[in-house]
PDB file of C-alpha atoms in Angstrom:
ATOM      1  CA  GLY A   9      24.443  19.936   9.153  1.00 71.00           C
ATOM      2  CA  ARG A  10      25.306  22.879   7.151  1.00 84.00           C
ATOM      3  CA  VAL A  11      25.303  20.673   3.530  1.00 88.00           C
ATOM      4  CA  GLN A  12      22.309  18.099   4.631  1.00 92.00           C
ATOM      5  CA  GLY A  13      20.067  21.113   5.053  1.00 92.00           C
ATOM      6  CA  PRO A  14      20.364  23.185   1.649  1.00 93.00           C
ATOM      7  CA  ALA A  15      20.471  20.195  -0.009  1.00 94.00           C
ATOM      8  CA  LEU A  16      17.519  18.205   1.053  1.00 95.00           C
ATOM      9  CA  LYS A  17      15.621  21.909   0.429  1.00 96.00           C
ATOM     10  CA  ILE A  18      16.949  21.994  -3.161  1.00 96.00           C
ATOM     11  CA  VAL A  19      15.385  17.995  -3.307  1.00 97.00           C
ATOM     12  CA  VAL A  20      12.303  19.251  -2.125  1.00 97.00           C
ATOM     13  CA  ASP A  21      11.667  22.203  -4.467  1.00 97.00           C
ATOM     14  CA  ARG A  22      12.582  19.925  -7.623  1.00 97.00           C
ATOM     15  CA  GLU A  23      10.028  17.102  -6.236  1.00 98.00           C
ATOM     16  CA  ARG A  24       7.216  20.037  -5.775  1.00 97.00           C
ATOM     17  CA  GLU A  25       7.935  20.726  -9.063  1.00 96.00           C
ATOM     18  CA  ILE A  26       7.873  17.678 -10.255  1.00 96.00           C
ATOM     19  CA  ARG A  27       4.584  17.144  -8.618  1.00 96.00           C
ATOM     20  CA  ALA A  28       2.905  20.410 -10.370  1.00 97.00           C
ATOM     21  CA  PHE A  29       4.399  19.929 -13.915  1.00 96.00           C
ATOM     22  CA  LYS A  30       1.258  19.674 -16.210  1.00 95.00           C
ATOM     23  CA  PRO A  31       2.844  17.469 -19.689  1.00 95.00           C
ATOM     24  CA  VAL A  32       2.166  19.542 -23.005  1.00 97.00           C
ATOM     25  CA  PRO A  33       1.080  17.870 -26.184  1.00 97.00           C
ATOM     26  CA  PHE A  34       2.850  17.928 -29.550  1.00 98.00           C
ATOM     27  CA  TRP A  35       3.500  15.849 -32.451  1.00 98.00           C
ATOM     28  CA  GLN A  36       6.910  15.895 -34.440  1.00 98.00           C
ATOM     29  CA  LEU A  37       7.359  14.113 -38.416  1.00 98.00           C
ATOM     30  CA  GLN A  38       9.888  11.594 -39.024  1.00 98.00           C
ATOM     31  CA  LEU A  39      10.869  10.437 -41.859  1.00 98.00           C
ATOM     32  CA  LEU A  40      13.480   7.090 -42.450  1.00 97.00           C
ATOM     33  CA  GLY A  41      15.219   7.022 -45.682  1.00 97.00           C
ATOM     34  CA  LYS A  42      17.538   5.107 -46.784  1.00 96.00           C
ATOM     35  CA  ALA A  43      20.761   6.540 -49.565  1.00 96.00           C
ATOM     36  CA  LYS A  44      23.548   4.581 -51.095  1.00 93.00           C
ATOM     37  CA  GLU A  45      22.693   1.355 -49.258  1.00 93.00           C
ATOM     38  CA  LYS A  46      22.601   3.852 -45.782  1.00 94.00           C
ATOM     39  CA  ASP A  47      19.412   3.815 -43.830  1.00 96.00           C
ATOM     40  CA  PHE A  48      18.968   7.471 -41.732  1.00 97.00           C
ATOM     41  CA  GLU A  49      16.227   8.953 -39.855  1.00 97.00           C
ATOM     42  CA  ALA A  50      15.320  13.077 -40.797  1.00 98.00           C
ATOM     43  CA  TRP A  51      12.690  15.096 -38.771  1.00 98.00           C
ATOM     44  CA  HIS A  52      10.499  17.581 -39.851  1.00 98.00           C
ATOM     45  CA  ILE A  53      12.278  21.306 -39.364  1.00 97.00           C
ATOM     46  CA  ILE A  54       9.732  22.817 -37.056  1.00 97.00           C
ATOM     47  CA  ASP A  55      10.697  19.880 -34.796  1.00 95.00           C
ATOM     48  CA  LYS A  56       8.287  20.077 -32.524  1.00 97.00           C
ATOM     49  CA  PHE A  57       3.835  20.964 -33.549  1.00 98.00           C
ATOM     50  CA  TRP A  58       2.257  22.310 -30.679  1.00 97.00           C
ATOM     51  CA  LYS A  59      -1.438  22.358 -33.155  1.00 97.00           C
ATOM     52  CA  GLU A  60      -2.145  18.565 -33.499  1.00 97.00           C
ATOM     53  CA  ASN A  61      -3.646  20.063 -37.101  1.00 97.00           C
ATOM     54  CA  GLU A  62      -1.115  21.543 -38.397  1.00 97.00           C
ATOM     55  CA  ALA A  63       1.130  18.731 -37.913  1.00 97.00           C
ATOM     56  CA  THR A  64      -1.777  16.404 -39.194  1.00 97.00           C
ATOM     57  CA  ALA A  65      -2.052  18.786 -42.642  1.00 97.00           C
ATOM     58  CA  ILE A  66       1.549  18.244 -43.334  1.00 97.00           C
ATOM     59  CA  PHE A  67       1.635  14.432 -42.526  1.00 98.00           C
ATOM     60  CA  ASP A  68      -1.693  14.064 -45.194  1.00 97.00           C
ATOM     61  CA  ARG A  69       0.459  15.564 -47.975  1.00 96.00           C
ATOM     62  CA  VAL A  70       3.871  14.193 -47.483  1.00 97.00           C
ATOM     63  CA  LYS A  71       2.635  10.639 -46.004  1.00 95.00           C
ATOM     64  CA  LYS A  72       2.574   8.454 -49.577  1.00 95.00           C
ATOM     65  CA  GLU A  73       5.881   9.858 -50.889  1.00 96.00           C
ATOM     66  CA  LYS A  74       8.329   8.092 -51.797  1.00 97.00           C
ATOM     67  CA  LYS A  75      11.270   9.919 -52.860  1.00 97.00           C
ATOM     68  CA  ALA A  76      12.865  12.848 -51.321  1.00 97.00           C
ATOM     69  CA  THR A  77      15.436  15.374 -52.912  1.00 97.00           C
ATOM     70  CA  VAL A  78      18.097  16.802 -51.339  1.00 97.00           C
ATOM     71  CA  VAL A  79      18.445  20.687 -51.538  1.00 97.00           C
ATOM     72  CA  GLU A  80      21.067  21.376 -48.593  1.00 97.00           C
ATOM     73  CA  VAL A  81      24.137  19.381 -47.545  1.00 97.00           C
ATOM     74  CA  LYS A  82      26.505  20.904 -45.019  1.00 97.00           C
ATOM     75  CA  ARG A  83      29.400  19.796 -43.091  1.00 95.00           C
ATOM     76  CA  THR A  84      31.617  21.292 -40.180  1.00 96.00           C
ATOM     77  CA  GLU A  85      34.475  20.016 -38.429  1.00 96.00           C
ATOM     78  CA  HIS A  86      36.022  21.115 -35.193  1.00 96.00           C
ATOM     79  CA  ALA A  87      39.023  19.983 -33.567  1.00 96.00           C
ATOM     80  CA  GLN A  88      38.379  18.349 -30.015  1.00 96.00           C
ATOM     81  CA  PRO A  89      41.262  18.985 -27.519  1.00 97.00           C
ATOM     82  CA  ALA A  90      42.940  15.982 -25.261  1.00 97.00           C
ATOM     83  CA  PRO A  91      41.001  15.578 -21.702  1.00 97.00           C
ATOM     84  CA  TYR A  92      43.113  16.802 -18.915  1.00 97.00           C
ATOM     85  CA  PRO A  93      44.788  14.149 -16.135  1.00 98.00           C
ATOM     86  CA  PHE A  94      42.756  13.262 -13.277  1.00 98.00           C
ATOM     87  CA  ASP A  95      41.690  14.927 -10.019  1.00 97.00           C
ATOM     88  CA  LEU A  96      40.062  12.640  -7.255  1.00 97.00           C
ATOM     89  CA  THR A  97      37.265  14.512  -8.887  1.00 97.00           C
ATOM     90  CA  THR A  98      36.826  13.253 -12.502  1.00 97.00           C
ATOM     91  CA  LEU A  99      38.549   9.967 -11.535  1.00 98.00           C
ATOM     92  CA  GLN A 100      35.486   9.242  -9.682  1.00 98.00           C
ATOM     93  CA  THR A 101      33.219  10.986 -12.153  1.00 97.00           C
ATOM     94  CA  GLU A 102      34.368   8.388 -14.912  1.00 97.00           C
ATOM     95  CA  SER A 103      34.982   5.770 -12.844  1.00 98.00           C
ATOM     96  CA  TYR A 104      31.264   5.878 -12.009  1.00 98.00           C
ATOM     97  CA  ALA A 105      30.143   6.018 -15.737  1.00 96.00           C
ATOM     98  CA  HIS A 106      32.141   3.410 -17.191  1.00 97.00           C
ATOM     99  CA  HIS A 107      32.045   1.088 -14.616  1.00 97.00           C
ATOM    100  CA  GLY A 108      29.390   1.738 -12.529  1.00 97.00           C
ATOM    101  CA  MET A 109      31.580   2.203  -8.979  1.00 97.00           C
ATOM    102  CA  THR A 110      30.721   4.427  -6.186  1.00 97.00           C
ATOM    103  CA  PRO A 111      32.456   7.490  -5.553  1.00 96.00           C
ATOM    104  CA  LYS A 112      33.288   6.011  -2.169  1.00 97.00           C
ATOM    105  CA  GLU A 113      34.438   2.421  -4.357  1.00 97.00           C
ATOM    106  CA  THR A 114      36.786   4.144  -6.653  1.00 98.00           C
ATOM    107  CA  LEU A 115      38.857   6.406  -3.662  1.00 98.00           C
ATOM    108  CA  GLU A 116      39.110   2.888  -1.835  1.00 98.00           C
ATOM    109  CA  VAL A 117      40.579   1.326  -4.613  1.00 98.00           C
ATOM    110  CA  ALA A 118      42.734   4.365  -5.788  1.00 98.00           C
ATOM    111  CA  GLN A 119      44.398   4.684  -2.556  1.00 98.00           C
ATOM    112  CA  GLY A 120      45.209   0.613  -2.650  1.00 97.00           C
ATOM    113  CA  LEU A 121      46.386   1.241  -5.634  1.00 98.00           C
ATOM    114  CA  TYR A 122      48.603   4.126  -4.148  1.00 98.00           C
ATOM    115  CA  LEU A 123      49.842   2.370  -1.059  1.00 97.00           C
ATOM    116  CA  ALA A 124      50.812  -0.418  -3.604  1.00 96.00           C
ATOM    117  CA  GLY A 125      53.134   2.321  -5.063  1.00 97.00           C
ATOM    118  CA  LEU A 126      51.053   2.177  -9.043  1.00 98.00           C
ATOM    119  CA  ILE A 127      49.291   5.603  -8.526  1.00 98.00           C
ATOM    120  CA  SER A 128      50.380   8.782  -7.287  1.00 98.00           C
ATOM    121  CA  TYR A 129      48.329  10.202  -4.600  1.00 97.00           C
ATOM    122  CA  PRO A 130      44.717   9.989  -5.568  1.00 97.00           C
ATOM    123  CA  ARG A 131      43.083  12.975  -3.062  1.00 97.00           C
ATOM    124  CA  THR A 132      44.340  16.078  -5.286  1.00 97.00           C
ATOM    125  CA  SER A 133      42.488  18.953  -6.688  1.00 96.00           C
ATOM    126  CA  SER A 134      45.005  19.162  -9.624  1.00 97.00           C
ATOM    127  CA  GLN A 135      44.098  19.084 -12.872  1.00 97.00           C
ATOM    128  CA  GLN A 136      47.793  19.282 -13.561  1.00 97.00           C
ATOM    129  CA  VAL A 137      50.950  17.147 -14.113  1.00 97.00           C
ATOM    130  CA  THR A 138      54.785  18.736 -14.406  1.00 95.00           C
ATOM    131  CA  PRO A 139      57.624  17.564 -16.494  1.00 96.00           C
ATOM    132  CA  LYS A 140      59.525  16.790 -12.797  1.00 95.00           C
ATOM    133  CA  ILE A 141      58.119  13.483 -13.058  1.00 96.00           C
ATOM    134  CA  GLY A 142      59.840  12.352 -15.792  1.00 96.00           C
ATOM    135  CA  PHE A 143      57.348  11.405 -19.057  1.00 97.00           C
ATOM    136  CA  PRO A 144      59.615   9.786 -20.898  1.00 97.00           C
ATOM    137  CA  ALA A 145      60.894   7.414 -17.978  1.00 97.00           C
ATOM    138  CA  ILE A 146      57.129   6.742 -16.892  1.00 97.00           C
ATOM    139  CA  LEU A 147      56.344   5.631 -20.850  1.00 97.00           C
ATOM    140  CA  GLY A 148      59.107   3.627 -20.919  1.00 97.00           C
ATOM    141  CA  GLN A 149      58.329   1.784 -17.865  1.00 97.00           C
ATOM    142  CA  LEU A 150      54.624   1.367 -18.990  1.00 97.00           C
ATOM    143  CA  GLN A 151      55.761   0.490 -21.873  1.00 97.00           C
ATOM    144  CA  LYS A 152      56.724  -2.980 -20.301  1.00 96.00           C
ATOM    145  CA  GLN A 153      52.826  -3.604 -19.739  1.00 96.00           C
ATOM    146  CA  GLU A 154      51.483  -5.726 -23.018  1.00 96.00           C
ATOM    147  CA  GLU A 155      48.620  -3.820 -22.864  1.00 95.00           C
ATOM    148  CA  TYR A 156      50.071  -0.490 -22.804  1.00 97.00           C
ATOM    149  CA  LYS A 157      53.093  -0.914 -25.283  1.00 97.00           C
ATOM    150  CA  GLN A 158      52.233   0.151 -28.425  1.00 97.00           C
ATOM    151  CA  PHE A 159      50.501   3.369 -27.302  1.00 97.00           C
ATOM    152  CA  CYS A 160      53.970   4.088 -25.130  1.00 97.00           C
ATOM    153  CA  THR A 161      55.930   3.831 -28.227  1.00 97.00           C
ATOM    154  CA  SER A 162      53.883   5.991 -30.527  1.00 96.00           C
ATOM    155  CA  LEU A 163      54.200   8.437 -28.279  1.00 97.00           C
ATOM    156  CA  LEU A 164      57.865   8.387 -27.302  1.00 96.00           C
ATOM    157  CA  LYS A 165      58.506   9.026 -30.886  1.00 95.00           C
ATOM    158  CA  LEU A 166      57.049  12.540 -30.459  1.00 94.00           C
ATOM    159  CA  GLU A 167      59.572  15.187 -30.708  1.00 92.00           C
ATOM    160  CA  LYS A 168      57.824  16.646 -27.294  1.00 93.00           C
ATOM    161  CA  LEU A 169      56.062  15.112 -24.607  1.00 95.00           C
ATOM    162  CA  VAL A 170      53.568  17.796 -23.623  1.00 96.00           C
ATOM    163  CA  PRO A 171      50.540  17.118 -21.702  1.00 97.00           C
ATOM    164  CA  ARG A 172      47.303  18.768 -21.889  1.00 97.00           C
ATOM    165  CA  ASN A 173      46.626  20.616 -18.262  1.00 97.00           C
ATOM    166  CA  GLY A 174      43.987  21.905 -17.089  1.00 96.00           C
ATOM    167  CA  GLN A 175      43.526  24.917 -14.948  1.00 95.00           C
ATOM    168  CA  LYS A 176      42.658  23.250 -11.336  1.00 95.00           C
ATOM    169  CA  THR A 177      45.988  23.120  -9.396  1.00 94.00           C
ATOM    170  CA  ASP A 178      46.556  21.562  -5.785  1.00 93.00           C
ATOM    171  CA  PRO A 179      49.863  23.317  -4.195  1.00 91.00           C
ATOM    172  CA  ALA A 180      50.006  19.981  -2.635  1.00 91.00           C
ATOM    173  CA  HIS A 181      49.949  17.133  -4.893  1.00 95.00           C
ATOM    174  CA  PRO A 182      50.016  16.715  -9.022  1.00 96.00           C
ATOM    175  CA  ALA A 183      47.136  15.259 -10.797  1.00 98.00           C
ATOM    176  CA  ILE A 184      46.894  11.438 -10.580  1.00 98.00           C
ATOM    177  CA  TYR A 185      49.186   9.584 -12.740  1.00 98.00           C
ATOM    178  CA  PRO A 186      50.459   6.483 -13.285  1.00 98.00           C
ATOM    179  CA  THR A 187      54.041   5.372 -11.759  1.00 97.00           C
ATOM    180  CA  GLY A 188      55.028   2.931 -14.513  1.00 96.00           C
ATOM    181  CA  VAL A 189      55.667   0.609 -11.778  1.00 96.00           C
ATOM    182  CA  GLU A 190      54.227  -2.690 -13.206  1.00 94.00           C
ATOM    183  CA  PRO A 191      51.401  -4.387 -11.063  1.00 95.00           C
ATOM    184  CA  SER A 192      52.235  -8.074  -9.760  1.00 90.00           C
ATOM    185  CA  THR A 193      48.344  -9.104  -9.332  1.00 90.00           C
ATOM    186  CA  LEU A 194      45.192  -6.762  -8.929  1.00 95.00           C
ATOM    187  CA  GLU A 195      41.513  -7.750  -8.330  1.00 96.00           C
ATOM    188  CA  LYS A 196      39.151  -6.424 -10.711  1.00 96.00           C
ATOM    189  CA  ARG A 197      37.961  -3.661  -9.375  1.00 97.00           C
ATOM    190  CA  GLU A 198      41.919  -2.697  -8.802  1.00 97.00           C
ATOM    191  CA  GLN A 199      42.349  -3.186 -12.865  1.00 97.00           C
ATOM    192  CA  LYS A 200      39.459  -0.941 -13.370  1.00 97.00           C
ATOM    193  CA  VAL A 201      40.556   1.947 -12.056  1.00 98.00           C
ATOM    194  CA  TYR A 202      44.197   1.196 -12.901  1.00 98.00           C
ATOM    195  CA  ASP A 203      43.653   1.104 -16.468  1.00 98.00           C
ATOM    196  CA  LEU A 204      41.322   4.081 -16.037  1.00 98.00           C
ATOM    197  CA  ILE A 205      44.314   6.134 -14.865  1.00 98.00           C
ATOM    198  CA  VAL A 206      46.889   4.688 -17.292  1.00 98.00           C
ATOM    199  CA  LYS A 207      44.827   5.206 -20.410  1.00 98.00           C
ATOM    200  CA  ARG A 208      43.739   9.130 -19.246  1.00 98.00           C
ATOM    201  CA  PHE A 209      47.174   9.704 -18.235  1.00 98.00           C
ATOM    202  CA  LEU A 210      48.320   8.862 -22.192  1.00 98.00           C
ATOM    203  CA  ALA A 211      45.496  10.128 -23.640  1.00 98.00           C
ATOM    204  CA  THR A 212      46.698  13.872 -22.106  1.00 98.00           C
ATOM    205  CA  PHE A 213      49.741  13.715 -24.480  1.00 98.00           C
ATOM    206  CA  GLY A 214      47.762  12.742 -27.710  1.00 96.00           C
ATOM    207  CA  PRO A 215      47.436  15.075 -30.728  1.00 96.00           C
ATOM    208  CA  ASP A 216      43.480  16.728 -31.240  1.00 97.00           C
ATOM    209  CA  ALA A 217      40.569  14.858 -32.611  1.00 97.00           C
ATOM    210  CA  THR A 218      38.708  15.666 -35.331  1.00 97.00           C
ATOM    211  CA  ARG A 219      34.821  15.263 -35.168  1.00 96.00           C
ATOM    212  CA  GLU A 220      32.462  16.571 -37.989  1.00 96.00           C
ATOM    213  CA  SER A 221      28.919  17.535 -38.100  1.00 96.00           C
ATOM    214  CA  MET A 222      26.771  16.780 -41.101  1.00 96.00           C
ATOM    215  CA  ARG A 223      23.195  18.452 -41.645  1.00 97.00           C
ATOM    216  CA  VAL A 224      21.151  16.923 -44.991  1.00 97.00           C
ATOM    217  CA  VAL A 225      17.821  18.762 -45.528  1.00 98.00           C
ATOM    218  CA  LEU A 226      15.476  16.853 -47.616  1.00 98.00           C
ATOM    219  CA  ASP A 227      12.617  18.218 -49.737  1.00 98.00           C
ATOM    220  CA  VAL A 228       9.461  16.182 -49.987  1.00 97.00           C
ATOM    221  CA  LYS A 229       6.539  17.821 -51.621  1.00 96.00           C
ATOM    222  CA  LYS A 230       7.648  21.189 -50.300  1.00 96.00           C
ATOM    223  CA  GLU A 231       8.039  20.094 -46.697  1.00 97.00           C
ATOM    224  CA  GLN A 232      11.696  19.845 -45.132  1.00 98.00           C
ATOM    225  CA  PHE A 233      13.357  17.817 -43.354  1.00 98.00           C
ATOM    226  CA  ALA A 234      16.542  18.058 -41.626  1.00 98.00           C
ATOM    227  CA  ALA A 235      19.019  14.575 -40.629  1.00 97.00           C
ATOM    228  CA  GLU A 236      21.936  15.213 -38.721  1.00 97.00           C
ATOM    229  CA  GLY A 237      24.985  13.055 -38.259  1.00 96.00           C
ATOM    230  CA  LYS A 238      28.288  12.968 -36.187  1.00 95.00           C
ATOM    231  CA  ARG A 239      31.219  10.794 -36.722  1.00 94.00           C
ATOM    232  CA  THR A 240      34.877  11.432 -35.870  1.00 95.00           C
ATOM    233  CA  VAL A 241      37.591  11.471 -38.853  1.00 94.00           C
ATOM    234  CA  LYS A 242      40.588  11.482 -37.361  1.00 96.00           C
ATOM    235  CA  GLN A 243      40.975   9.689 -33.788  1.00 95.00           C
ATOM    236  CA  GLY A 244      43.889  11.532 -32.237  1.00 96.00           C
ATOM    237  CA  TRP A 245      44.017  11.503 -28.652  1.00 97.00           C
ATOM    238  CA  HIS A 246      40.928   9.103 -28.841  1.00 97.00           C
ATOM    239  CA  ILE A 247      43.105   6.057 -29.326  1.00 97.00           C
ATOM    240  CA  TYR A 248      44.743   6.258 -25.842  1.00 97.00           C
ATOM    241  CA  TYR A 249      41.505   6.433 -24.233  1.00 97.00           C
ATOM    242  CA  GLN A 250      39.751   3.803 -25.424  1.00 96.00           C
ATOM    243  CA  PRO A 251      37.363   2.058 -24.462  1.00 96.00           C
ATOM    244  CA  TYR A 252      36.181   5.130 -22.456  1.00 97.00           C
ATOM    245  CA  VAL A 253      35.863   7.647 -25.444  1.00 94.00           C
ATOM    246  CA  LYS A 254      31.688   7.990 -25.686  1.00 87.00           C
ATOM    247  CA  PHE A 255      30.940  10.199 -28.585  1.00 87.00           C
ATOM    248  CA  GLN A 256      28.128   9.657 -30.499  1.00 86.00           C
ATOM    249  CA  GLU A 257      29.069   8.216 -34.302  1.00 90.00           C
ATOM    250  CA  ILE A 258      26.077   9.352 -36.518  1.00 93.00           C
ATOM    251  CA  GLU A 259      27.339   8.383 -40.030  1.00 92.00           C
ATOM    252  CA  LEU A 260      24.840   9.822 -42.897  1.00 95.00           C
ATOM    253  CA  PRO A 261      24.757   8.481 -46.342  1.00 95.00           C
ATOM    254  CA  ALA A 262      27.428  10.271 -48.306  1.00 93.00           C
ATOM    255  CA  LEU A 263      24.764  12.651 -50.232  1.00 95.00           C
ATOM    256  CA  LYS A 264      24.889  15.885 -52.011  1.00 95.00           C
ATOM    257  CA  GLU A 265      22.611  18.493 -53.097  1.00 96.00           C
ATOM    258  CA  LYS A 266      19.970  17.581 -55.908  1.00 96.00           C
ATOM    259  CA  ASP A 267      20.205  13.273 -55.245  1.00 96.00           C
ATOM    260  CA  ILE A 268      17.538  11.848 -54.835  1.00 97.00           C
ATOM    261  CA  ALA A 269      16.908   9.978 -51.576  1.00 97.00           C
ATOM    262  CA  ASP A 270      14.117   6.788 -50.697  1.00 97.00           C
ATOM    263  CA  VAL A 271      11.807   7.563 -47.923  1.00 97.00           C
ATOM    264  CA  LYS A 272      10.385   4.078 -46.703  1.00 97.00           C
ATOM    265  CA  LYS A 273       8.235   5.906 -44.255  1.00 97.00           C
ATOM    266  CA  ILE A 274       6.862   8.802 -42.890  1.00 98.00           C
ATOM    267  CA  ASP A 275       5.545   9.038 -39.194  1.00 98.00           C
ATOM    268  CA  LEU A 276       3.329  11.090 -37.305  1.00 98.00           C
ATOM    269  CA  LEU A 277       4.866  10.989 -33.444  1.00 98.00           C
ATOM    270  CA  ALA A 278       2.459  12.213 -30.665  1.00 97.00           C
ATOM    271  CA  LYS A 279       4.469  13.062 -27.604  1.00 97.00           C
ATOM    272  CA  GLU A 280       4.507  15.236 -24.422  1.00 96.00           C
ATOM    273  CA  THR A 281       6.727  17.251 -22.681  1.00 94.00           C
TER     274      THR A 281
END
């Protein structure tokens, strides 16, 4: 068909690339350290060495060192806005990522939830919900369900209920949202999809989260190693979307310039592209 033919060609072309690929060896220097009772890892700032002798020369110079000096600490914070309401594709993507459900399964379950009056029509490409659906009323209804009570109570205290709508619209249907009707009984798959939809809806009203990136550069015999950390410093909308918030949390020790860190081990790692 008109979709299968081009898709098959893309797969074939990619497979030919994979079979023709020739791996290129490279080397990396990894430092495992400890400071302020916290373990961390750092990598030589050159990252990939394409010549083994260059990596080996540095490794021989630093491999027995037991201390590293902090020469630079840089922290940057950035706001992370709330997610958009679900269109069908995004719901299917999240459902697969968190529950391992195929797009077909998710659509079948969502269709069942819609027919039961628990969610809006799921076959939509919109990422927008309108105040016409009655945000306070829906949250008031969801508040009666114990697992969503505290989240709805928190949101209903806001001066204004304004969701973070996306750009995509659908002239026929809004984004997917819970109606507020309390389910009587849900089987396991239905509960998973329903919970995902409710929490996504709640999260769209949440405030920005704040994420911090931290980079620490350490000196070992005039060779520099960099450690990278990432953490959430203000949860914001994350609170409403748990356990579906999946961001890497790598917390580094609270180091400052001229601090001394212990070096547990420095390794020379051989890898391939």
